[in-house]
Short mmCIF file of C-alpha atoms in Angstrom, two decimals:
data_model
loop_
_atom_site.label_atom_id
_atom_site.label_comp_id
_atom_site.label_asym_id
_atom_site.label_seq_id
_atom_site.Cartn_x
_atom_site.Cartn_y
_atom_site.Cartn_z
CA MET A 668 11.77 31.72 -11.47
CA THR A 669 12.02 33.47 -8.11
CA ASP A 670 14.74 34.83 -5.83
CA THR A 671 12.57 34.63 -2.71
CA TYR A 672 13.41 30.98 -1.99
CA ASP A 673 16.50 28.79 -2.35
CA TYR A 674 14.66 26.63 -4.88
CA ASP A 675 11.47 26.75 -6.88
CA LEU A 676 10.90 23.06 -6.15
CA PHE A 677 12.30 20.80 -3.45
CA VAL A 678 11.46 17.11 -3.81
CA ILE A 679 11.68 14.67 -0.92
CA GLY A 680 12.24 11.18 -2.28
CA ALA A 681 14.15 10.22 -5.44
CA GLY A 682 11.98 7.32 -6.58
CA SER A 683 10.18 7.04 -9.89
CA GLY A 684 7.65 9.78 -9.15
CA GLY A 685 10.10 12.20 -7.60
CA VAL A 686 12.72 11.82 -10.32
CA ARG A 687 10.16 12.32 -13.09
CA ALA A 688 8.70 15.40 -11.38
CA SER A 689 12.18 16.87 -10.87
CA ARG A 690 13.23 16.33 -14.46
CA ILE A 691 10.07 17.77 -15.99
CA ALA A 692 9.96 20.75 -13.61
CA SER A 693 13.57 21.56 -14.42
CA GLY A 694 12.72 21.35 -18.10
CA HIS A 695 10.04 23.96 -17.51
CA GLY A 696 12.71 26.29 -16.12
CA ALA A 697 12.38 25.65 -12.39
CA LYS A 698 15.35 25.55 -10.05
CA VAL A 699 15.04 22.09 -8.51
CA ALA A 700 16.65 20.09 -5.71
CA ILE A 701 15.90 16.59 -4.48
CA ALA A 702 16.72 14.72 -1.27
CA GLU A 703 17.06 10.95 -0.94
CA GLU A 704 18.12 9.20 2.25
CA TYR A 705 19.04 5.87 0.67
CA ARG A 706 19.68 5.43 -3.07
CA VAL A 707 18.38 7.22 -6.14
CA GLY A 708 15.80 5.12 -7.96
CA GLY A 709 13.27 4.33 -5.26
CA THR A 710 11.56 1.10 -4.25
CA CYS A 711 10.85 -0.21 -7.74
CA VAL A 712 14.40 0.11 -8.97
CA ILE A 713 16.39 -0.55 -5.80
CA ARG A 714 14.37 -3.06 -3.75
CA GLY A 715 11.17 -3.82 -5.62
CA CYS A 716 9.74 -4.73 -8.98
CA VAL A 717 12.92 -4.56 -11.08
CA PRO A 718 15.25 -6.75 -8.97
CA LYS A 719 12.30 -9.01 -8.16
CA LYS A 720 11.57 -9.52 -11.86
CA LEU A 721 15.23 -10.42 -12.37
CA LEU A 722 14.88 -13.09 -9.66
CA VAL A 723 11.79 -14.35 -11.46
CA TYR A 724 13.79 -14.64 -14.68
CA GLY A 725 16.56 -16.47 -12.85
CA SER A 726 14.18 -18.92 -11.22
CA HIS A 727 12.44 -19.67 -14.54
CA PHE A 728 15.52 -21.51 -15.75
CA ALA A 729 14.68 -24.39 -13.42
CA GLU A 730 11.51 -25.01 -15.42
CA GLU A 731 13.20 -24.39 -18.76
CA LEU A 732 15.97 -26.87 -17.98
CA GLN A 733 13.46 -29.49 -16.90
CA ASP A 734 11.53 -29.06 -20.14
CA ALA A 735 14.63 -29.04 -22.33
CA ALA A 736 14.80 -32.83 -22.64
CA HIS A 737 11.43 -32.88 -24.40
CA TYR A 738 12.89 -30.57 -27.01
CA GLY A 739 15.96 -32.71 -27.64
CA TRP A 740 18.43 -31.06 -25.29
CA SER A 741 20.56 -33.03 -22.90
CA VAL A 742 21.63 -30.90 -19.94
CA GLU A 743 24.08 -32.48 -17.53
CA GLY A 744 25.57 -31.31 -14.28
CA MET A 745 22.88 -28.74 -13.54
CA ARG A 746 23.36 -26.77 -10.35
CA PHE A 747 22.23 -23.43 -9.00
CA ASP A 748 24.37 -20.83 -7.20
CA TRP A 749 22.32 -18.29 -5.24
CA ASN A 750 25.32 -16.02 -4.76
CA VAL A 751 25.78 -15.62 -8.51
CA LEU A 752 22.14 -14.70 -9.12
CA ARG A 753 21.96 -12.41 -6.09
CA ASP A 754 25.15 -10.55 -6.99
CA THR A 755 24.17 -10.22 -10.65
CA VAL A 756 20.86 -8.67 -9.60
CA LEU A 757 22.58 -6.28 -7.21
CA ARG A 758 25.01 -5.18 -9.91
CA ASP A 759 22.09 -4.29 -12.12
CA VAL A 760 20.57 -2.30 -9.26
CA ASP A 761 23.87 -0.39 -9.08
CA ARG A 762 23.64 0.27 -12.81
CA LEU A 763 20.10 1.61 -12.51
CA ASN A 764 21.01 3.73 -9.50
CA ALA A 765 23.77 5.32 -11.59
CA ALA A 766 21.40 5.82 -14.53
CA TYR A 767 18.81 7.59 -12.40
CA THR A 768 21.55 9.72 -10.85
CA GLN A 769 22.76 10.68 -14.31
CA THR A 770 19.21 11.65 -15.27
CA LEU A 771 19.09 14.12 -12.39
CA GLU A 772 22.54 15.51 -13.16
CA SER A 773 21.84 15.97 -16.86
CA ASN A 774 18.63 17.83 -16.02
CA ARG A 775 20.38 20.20 -13.59
CA VAL A 776 18.65 18.85 -10.49
CA GLU A 777 20.75 19.33 -7.35
CA ARG A 778 20.97 16.21 -5.18
CA PHE A 779 21.17 15.86 -1.41
CA LEU A 780 21.84 12.25 -0.40
CA GLU A 781 20.41 12.57 3.08
CA ARG A 782 17.07 12.61 4.82
CA ALA A 783 14.93 15.74 4.62
CA THR A 784 12.02 16.67 6.88
CA ILE A 785 9.43 19.39 6.51
CA THR A 786 9.70 22.29 8.95
CA GLY A 787 7.07 24.57 7.43
CA PRO A 788 5.01 25.28 4.29
CA HIS A 789 8.12 26.41 2.42
CA SER A 790 11.03 24.88 4.35
CA VAL A 791 12.85 21.62 4.97
CA ARG A 792 15.74 20.57 7.17
CA LEU A 793 18.38 18.11 6.00
CA ALA A 794 19.82 15.49 8.33
CA SER A 795 23.08 17.47 8.29
CA GLY A 796 21.21 20.40 9.85
CA ARG A 797 21.02 22.64 6.79
CA GLU A 798 17.80 24.60 6.39
CA ILE A 799 16.44 25.02 2.86
CA THR A 800 13.50 27.02 1.55
CA ALA A 801 11.42 26.31 -1.53
CA LYS A 802 8.42 27.85 -3.20
CA VAL A 803 6.92 24.38 -3.67
CA ILE A 804 7.66 21.12 -1.86
CA LEU A 805 6.83 17.74 -3.35
CA VAL A 806 6.66 14.65 -1.15
CA ALA A 807 7.41 11.42 -3.03
CA VAL A 808 8.78 9.13 -0.33
CA GLY A 809 6.77 6.05 -1.30
CA ALA A 810 5.71 3.25 1.01
CA TRP A 811 7.40 0.79 3.36
CA PRO A 812 6.73 -2.88 4.23
CA VAL A 813 4.39 -3.44 7.16
CA LYS A 814 5.59 -5.80 9.88
CA PRO A 815 2.96 -7.10 12.31
CA ASP A 816 3.59 -7.07 16.03
CA PHE A 817 4.27 -10.56 17.36
CA PRO A 818 7.05 -12.09 19.50
CA GLY A 819 10.13 -12.77 17.40
CA VAL A 820 9.22 -10.53 14.48
CA GLU A 821 12.79 -9.22 14.63
CA HIS A 822 13.91 -12.58 13.22
CA CYS A 823 11.82 -12.04 10.08
CA ILE A 824 12.71 -10.28 6.84
CA THR A 825 10.67 -8.23 4.37
CA SER A 826 10.96 -7.74 0.63
CA ASN A 827 13.58 -5.07 1.38
CA GLU A 828 16.07 -7.59 2.75
CA VAL A 829 15.30 -10.62 0.61
CA PHE A 830 17.64 -9.44 -2.15
CA HIS A 831 20.59 -9.57 0.24
CA LEU A 832 20.21 -13.06 1.72
CA PRO A 833 23.68 -14.51 2.38
CA GLU A 834 22.48 -17.95 1.28
CA LEU A 835 19.40 -19.54 -0.20
CA PRO A 836 17.17 -20.77 2.65
CA ARG A 837 16.11 -24.41 2.37
CA ARG A 838 12.75 -23.77 4.05
CA VAL A 839 10.83 -20.51 3.72
CA VAL A 840 7.65 -19.35 5.44
CA ILE A 841 5.90 -16.39 3.83
CA GLN A 842 3.17 -14.50 5.64
CA GLY A 843 0.68 -12.84 3.31
CA ALA A 844 -1.12 -13.80 0.13
CA GLY A 845 -0.89 -10.64 -1.96
CA TYR A 846 1.19 -10.17 -5.07
CA ILE A 847 4.51 -9.70 -3.24
CA ALA A 848 4.00 -12.87 -1.19
CA LEU A 849 3.04 -15.03 -4.16
CA GLU A 850 5.78 -13.71 -6.40
CA PHE A 851 8.46 -14.61 -3.87
CA ALA A 852 6.71 -17.90 -3.14
CA GLY A 853 7.08 -18.76 -6.83
CA ILE A 854 10.72 -17.68 -6.91
CA PHE A 855 11.75 -19.72 -3.87
CA ASN A 856 9.69 -22.72 -4.96
CA ALA A 857 11.29 -22.74 -8.42
CA LEU A 858 14.75 -22.53 -6.85
CA GLY A 859 14.06 -25.70 -4.87
CA CYS A 860 13.08 -24.31 -1.47
CA GLU A 861 10.29 -25.72 0.66
CA VAL A 862 7.72 -22.91 0.72
CA THR A 863 4.79 -22.46 3.09
CA VAL A 864 2.42 -19.52 2.67
CA VAL A 865 0.49 -18.55 5.78
CA ASN A 866 -2.37 -16.07 5.67
CA ARG A 867 -4.90 -14.60 8.08
CA SER A 868 -7.79 -15.21 5.63
CA ASP A 869 -8.69 -18.02 3.23
CA GLN A 870 -8.11 -16.01 0.04
CA ILE A 871 -5.16 -15.14 -2.15
CA LEU A 872 -4.73 -12.05 -4.33
CA ARG A 873 -7.77 -10.20 -3.09
CA GLY A 874 -9.05 -7.89 -5.83
CA TYR A 875 -8.07 -10.09 -8.76
CA ASP A 876 -10.56 -12.16 -10.72
CA GLU A 877 -11.72 -15.13 -8.69
CA ALA A 878 -11.32 -17.71 -11.46
CA LEU A 879 -7.69 -16.71 -12.00
CA ARG A 880 -6.98 -16.78 -8.28
CA ASP A 881 -8.40 -20.29 -8.02
CA ARG A 882 -6.36 -21.45 -11.01
CA LEU A 883 -3.14 -20.02 -9.55
CA LEU A 884 -3.85 -21.69 -6.22
CA GLN A 885 -4.35 -25.07 -7.89
CA ILE A 886 -1.19 -24.80 -10.00
CA THR A 887 1.07 -23.58 -7.20
CA MET A 888 -0.17 -26.29 -4.84
CA ALA A 889 0.60 -28.87 -7.53
CA ARG A 890 4.08 -27.35 -7.78
CA GLY A 891 4.63 -27.97 -4.10
CA ILE A 892 3.77 -24.69 -2.35
CA VAL A 893 1.92 -25.37 0.91
CA TYR A 894 -0.81 -23.00 2.12
CA ARG A 895 -2.00 -22.50 5.67
CA PHE A 896 -5.11 -20.33 5.59
CA ASN A 897 -6.71 -18.58 8.57
CA SER A 898 -3.36 -19.02 10.30
CA PRO A 899 -1.39 -15.80 10.80
CA ILE A 900 1.96 -16.08 12.52
CA GLN A 901 1.70 -15.85 16.30
CA SER A 902 5.39 -16.01 17.12
CA VAL A 903 8.81 -16.81 15.72
CA GLU A 904 11.45 -18.38 17.94
CA LYS A 905 15.10 -18.71 16.94
CA GLN A 906 16.50 -22.15 17.72
CA ASP A 907 20.02 -23.00 18.90
CA ASN A 908 20.91 -24.30 15.44
CA GLY A 909 19.88 -21.01 13.82
CA SER A 910 16.59 -22.28 12.40
CA LEU A 911 13.26 -20.61 13.14
CA LYS A 912 10.24 -22.15 14.85
CA VAL A 913 7.08 -20.49 13.50
CA ALA A 914 3.87 -20.77 15.54
CA ILE A 915 0.72 -20.25 13.48
CA GLY A 916 -2.13 -21.04 15.83
CA LYS A 917 -3.90 -24.39 16.09
CA SER A 918 -1.66 -26.05 13.50
CA ALA A 919 1.69 -27.55 14.40
CA PRO A 920 4.64 -25.11 14.38
CA ILE A 921 6.63 -24.85 11.17
CA GLU A 922 10.39 -25.18 11.04
CA ALA A 923 11.98 -22.63 8.71
CA ASP A 924 15.29 -21.11 7.75
CA ALA A 925 13.75 -17.77 6.73
CA VAL A 926 10.45 -16.02 7.42
CA LEU A 927 9.37 -13.39 4.92
CA ILE A 928 6.69 -10.91 5.96
CA ALA A 929 4.71 -9.75 2.93
CA THR A 930 1.55 -8.31 4.43
CA GLY A 931 1.45 -5.08 2.48
CA ARG A 932 3.07 -1.66 2.41
CA GLN A 933 2.07 1.59 4.06
CA PRO A 934 3.01 5.22 3.22
CA LYS A 935 6.40 6.14 4.68
CA THR A 936 5.28 9.34 6.39
CA GLU A 937 6.42 8.75 9.96
CA GLY A 938 8.73 11.52 11.17
CA LEU A 939 8.40 13.48 7.94
CA GLY A 940 7.25 16.65 9.73
CA LEU A 941 4.04 17.15 7.79
CA GLU A 942 2.35 18.45 10.93
CA ASN A 943 4.66 21.48 10.73
CA ALA A 944 2.77 22.49 7.61
CA GLY A 945 -0.66 21.71 9.05
CA ILE A 946 -1.11 18.53 7.00
CA GLU A 947 -3.14 15.78 8.64
CA LEU A 948 -2.55 12.19 7.54
CA GLY A 949 -5.21 9.70 6.52
CA ALA A 950 -6.17 6.56 8.41
CA LYS A 951 -3.34 4.53 6.86
CA GLY A 952 -0.74 7.25 7.25
CA GLU A 953 -1.24 8.45 3.68
CA ILE A 954 -1.12 12.07 2.54
CA PRO A 955 -4.53 13.20 1.28
CA VAL A 956 -4.30 15.14 -2.00
CA ASP A 957 -6.70 16.61 -4.55
CA ASP A 958 -6.91 15.72 -8.23
CA TYR A 959 -3.87 17.92 -8.91
CA ASN A 960 -1.76 16.23 -6.18
CA ARG A 961 -2.01 19.23 -3.83
CA THR A 962 -2.25 18.67 -0.08
CA SER A 963 -4.19 20.78 2.41
CA CYS A 964 -1.14 23.07 2.44
CA SER A 965 -1.20 25.00 -0.84
CA SER A 966 2.59 24.91 -1.31
CA ILE A 967 3.05 21.18 -0.65
CA TYR A 968 2.16 18.39 -3.06
CA ALA A 969 2.50 14.60 -2.96
CA VAL A 970 2.65 11.85 -5.58
CA GLY A 971 3.10 8.10 -5.70
CA ASP A 972 2.61 5.43 -3.05
CA VAL A 973 2.72 7.95 -0.21
CA THR A 974 -0.79 9.06 -1.26
CA ASP A 975 -2.05 5.44 -1.21
CA ARG A 976 -4.16 5.90 -4.31
CA VAL A 977 -2.73 3.31 -6.71
CA GLN A 978 0.58 1.81 -5.57
CA LEU A 979 2.12 1.20 -8.98
CA THR A 980 5.32 2.68 -10.40
CA PRO A 981 3.84 3.79 -13.76
CA VAL A 982 1.12 5.64 -11.85
CA ALA A 983 3.69 7.47 -9.70
CA ILE A 984 5.57 8.48 -12.85
CA ARG A 985 2.42 9.88 -14.46
CA GLU A 986 1.48 11.72 -11.28
CA GLY A 987 4.94 13.27 -11.03
CA HIS A 988 4.81 14.38 -14.65
CA ALA A 989 1.31 15.82 -14.29
CA PHE A 990 2.34 17.69 -11.14
CA ALA A 991 5.32 19.32 -12.89
CA ASP A 992 3.24 20.28 -15.93
CA THR A 993 0.51 21.70 -13.69
CA VAL A 994 2.68 23.73 -11.32
CA PHE A 995 5.59 24.72 -13.54
CA GLY A 996 4.47 24.10 -17.12
CA ASN A 997 1.27 26.15 -17.22
CA ASN A 998 -0.58 23.00 -18.27
CA PRO A 999 -2.95 21.90 -15.49
CA ARG A 1000 -3.85 18.24 -15.89
CA THR A 1001 -4.97 15.27 -13.86
CA ILE A 1002 -4.47 11.51 -14.08
CA ASP A 1003 -7.09 9.06 -15.34
CA TYR A 1004 -7.09 6.11 -12.95
CA ASP A 1005 -9.57 4.06 -14.98
CA CYS A 1006 -8.47 0.78 -16.61
CA ILE A 1007 -5.00 0.54 -15.12
CA PRO A 1008 -3.48 -2.84 -16.03
CA SER A 1009 -1.65 -4.83 -13.37
CA ALA A 1010 0.19 -8.12 -13.19
CA VAL A 1011 1.38 -10.65 -10.65
CA PHE A 1012 4.69 -12.21 -11.65
CA SER A 1013 3.82 -15.45 -9.96
CA GLN A 1014 4.62 -18.78 -11.59
CA PRO A 1015 2.64 -18.90 -13.82
CA PRO A 1016 1.96 -15.15 -14.01
CA LEU A 1017 -1.44 -13.55 -14.16
CA ALA A 1018 -2.58 -10.14 -15.33
CA GLY A 1019 -5.77 -8.16 -15.60
CA VAL A 1020 -7.29 -4.87 -16.68
CA GLY A 1021 -10.73 -3.40 -16.14
CA LEU A 1022 -13.52 -4.99 -14.13
CA THR A 1023 -13.46 -8.52 -12.77
CA GLU A 1024 -16.53 -10.66 -13.29
CA GLY A 1025 -17.77 -9.90 -9.78
CA GLN A 1026 -17.21 -6.17 -10.12
CA ALA A 1027 -18.95 -6.11 -13.49
CA ARG A 1028 -22.00 -7.95 -12.18
CA ASN A 1029 -22.32 -5.48 -9.34
CA ALA A 1030 -21.90 -2.45 -11.61
CA TYR A 1031 -23.75 -3.55 -14.76
CA GLY A 1032 -25.89 -6.53 -13.79
CA ASN A 1033 -26.35 -7.92 -17.28
CA ILE A 1034 -22.97 -9.17 -18.46
CA LYS A 1035 -21.54 -11.93 -20.60
CA VAL A 1036 -18.40 -13.84 -19.72
CA TYR A 1037 -16.25 -15.58 -22.32
CA THR A 1038 -13.46 -17.94 -21.32
CA SER A 1039 -10.76 -20.01 -22.95
CA ASP A 1040 -9.39 -22.80 -20.80
CA PHE A 1041 -6.47 -24.26 -22.71
CA ARG A 1042 -3.16 -26.04 -22.38
CA PRO A 1043 -0.38 -23.89 -23.86
CA MET A 1044 1.44 -25.56 -26.74
CA LYS A 1045 4.74 -25.42 -24.91
CA ASN A 1046 3.25 -27.24 -21.92
CA VAL A 1047 1.76 -29.93 -24.15
CA PHE A 1048 5.09 -30.70 -25.78
CA ALA A 1049 6.92 -30.61 -22.43
CA GLY A 1050 4.41 -32.93 -20.80
CA ARG A 1051 3.16 -30.31 -18.34
CA MET A 1052 -0.50 -30.51 -17.41
CA GLU A 1053 -0.85 -26.86 -16.36
CA ARG A 1054 -3.59 -25.00 -18.19
CA GLY A 1055 -3.96 -21.33 -19.03
CA LEU A 1056 -7.20 -19.42 -18.53
CA TYR A 1057 -8.23 -16.30 -20.45
CA LYS A 1058 -11.38 -14.39 -19.65
CA LEU A 1059 -13.33 -11.55 -21.27
CA VAL A 1060 -15.99 -9.72 -19.27
CA VAL A 1061 -18.49 -7.98 -21.55
CA ASP A 1062 -21.42 -5.61 -21.04
CA ALA A 1063 -24.34 -7.56 -22.52
CA ASN A 1064 -26.22 -4.38 -23.44
CA THR A 1065 -23.46 -2.56 -25.33
CA ASP A 1066 -21.05 -5.42 -26.18
CA ARG A 1067 -18.21 -3.36 -24.70
CA VAL A 1068 -15.36 -5.33 -23.19
CA LEU A 1069 -15.23 -4.33 -19.51
CA GLY A 1070 -12.30 -6.49 -18.44
CA VAL A 1071 -9.62 -8.88 -19.66
CA HIS A 1072 -8.02 -11.35 -17.26
CA LEU A 1073 -5.29 -13.87 -18.08
CA ILE A 1074 -3.24 -16.53 -16.35
CA GLY A 1075 -0.58 -18.46 -18.19
CA PRO A 1076 2.90 -18.06 -19.68
CA GLU A 1077 3.69 -14.48 -20.73
CA ALA A 1078 0.29 -13.24 -19.53
CA PRO A 1079 1.62 -9.76 -18.55
CA GLU A 1080 3.21 -9.24 -21.97
CA ILE A 1081 -0.04 -10.16 -23.71
CA LEU A 1082 -2.20 -8.13 -21.35
CA GLN A 1083 -0.44 -4.82 -22.09
CA ALA A 1084 -1.74 -4.82 -25.67
CA ALA A 1085 -5.17 -6.01 -24.59
CA ALA A 1086 -5.34 -3.16 -22.08
CA ILE A 1087 -5.29 -0.69 -24.98
CA ALA A 1088 -8.45 -2.30 -26.34
CA VAL A 1089 -10.24 -2.08 -23.00
CA LYS A 1090 -9.15 1.53 -22.51
CA ALA A 1091 -10.39 2.35 -26.02
CA ARG A 1092 -13.80 0.87 -25.10
CA LEU A 1093 -13.70 -1.69 -27.89
CA THR A 1094 -16.42 -4.30 -28.17
CA LYS A 1095 -16.46 -8.06 -28.25
CA ALA A 1096 -17.31 -7.71 -31.95
CA ASP A 1097 -14.05 -5.80 -32.45
CA PHE A 1098 -12.16 -8.67 -30.85
CA ASP A 1099 -14.03 -11.18 -33.02
CA ALA A 1100 -13.27 -9.19 -36.18
CA THR A 1101 -9.52 -9.38 -35.53
CA VAL A 1102 -7.73 -12.20 -37.33
CA ALA A 1103 -5.94 -14.59 -34.99
CA LEU A 1104 -2.15 -14.69 -34.88
CA HIS A 1105 -1.44 -18.40 -35.10
CA PRO A 1106 0.07 -20.31 -33.42
CA SER A 1107 0.14 -18.21 -30.26
CA MET A 1108 -1.46 -18.09 -26.86
CA ALA A 1109 -2.65 -14.53 -27.49
CA GLU A 1110 -4.90 -15.70 -30.32
CA GLU A 1111 -7.27 -17.08 -27.69
CA LEU A 1112 -8.35 -13.48 -27.04
CA VAL A 1113 -10.02 -13.25 -30.45
CA LEU A 1114 -11.34 -16.80 -30.68
CA MET A 1115 -13.73 -16.93 -27.72
CA ARG A 1116 -17.33 -17.62 -28.75
#
């Protein structure tokens, strides 16, 4: 496109957003390069949602094997080998890393496997010392786990390191009560570990529907997960035998073999050199951008978790695609952030889209709430008492479905289809007019009266 710079586009960060932006921009005819200091694929693929979901799958077999007897199966000599599961997951991460690398290569995107920092509106410096110029720079470095400051925090791990544990810890303390904390709590609990969740407040999964949060709390407590609310970690002391003594305030210290900090993630902007382009960070270290992903510097853009808008991989991918179309495809477009579905792969999982009951009451006032509180057929036959809960939040004046919220087996898989209905602004009458698919859990969505 231009001979003035080394590249038309230089991307910092080869995660989901950066790879998509690179590929699409190259397809529009841009000369593109990308820098990644760790591995191609980003948090989701390398140390986040994908390997975590594989651990969830692996841990589910404990429940399946327990239930098998009710279905006529006799399973003898059951045992679990953490090393096998861990190494299988890591091999799949290697596969995905190679696949993402191949995507860049096949789309003629030049790769620099080293850190890059911004030195000006149109320039970056690689860790090797090489200076590179670009007409446009895209920052897509994502976010990084936050570790609080308390004595002994160096003995704790985050979600980055949990996939590399040399052995399965017998006792695990998890600080935090967001989706990352509760997903790993479910994994470790299912694998037979003693799990204690400690949190600075008395709530879990802030932002999700309250009824679902309460149901998850009840079920996970019945499964053996212990909660210590209003009790953030004050210190962690390593004992002579290698165990960890965790002080959490007025309660007695907890003995643990591993302490996982899952208190959120913040944009990974430290030391990135944004000040060299006159870009000021937000209060959480995020990069402020406009609707077209442009920063205060007209030649520098940012997408994904580093902007701290919606920290979800599919959102980063859409932002990266929209950026490339806007800047290099002569097709300016923005992202619609309304009705984004999300899920927590806890055990059982929950998922939601649209407004929660509380949000809907605040926004609309006059609403109707429909619920189905049921025991899934599989649980009935297996002798499990756990109940699912489905919820529709409806605008009483227009009958439009404002939100769908589910907890129970396969809730995320069911929610994806339901999210289309909410996005399409369908009404409760549309749900009622749909014939139920029987026997299924999903049929509860069209049977609520």
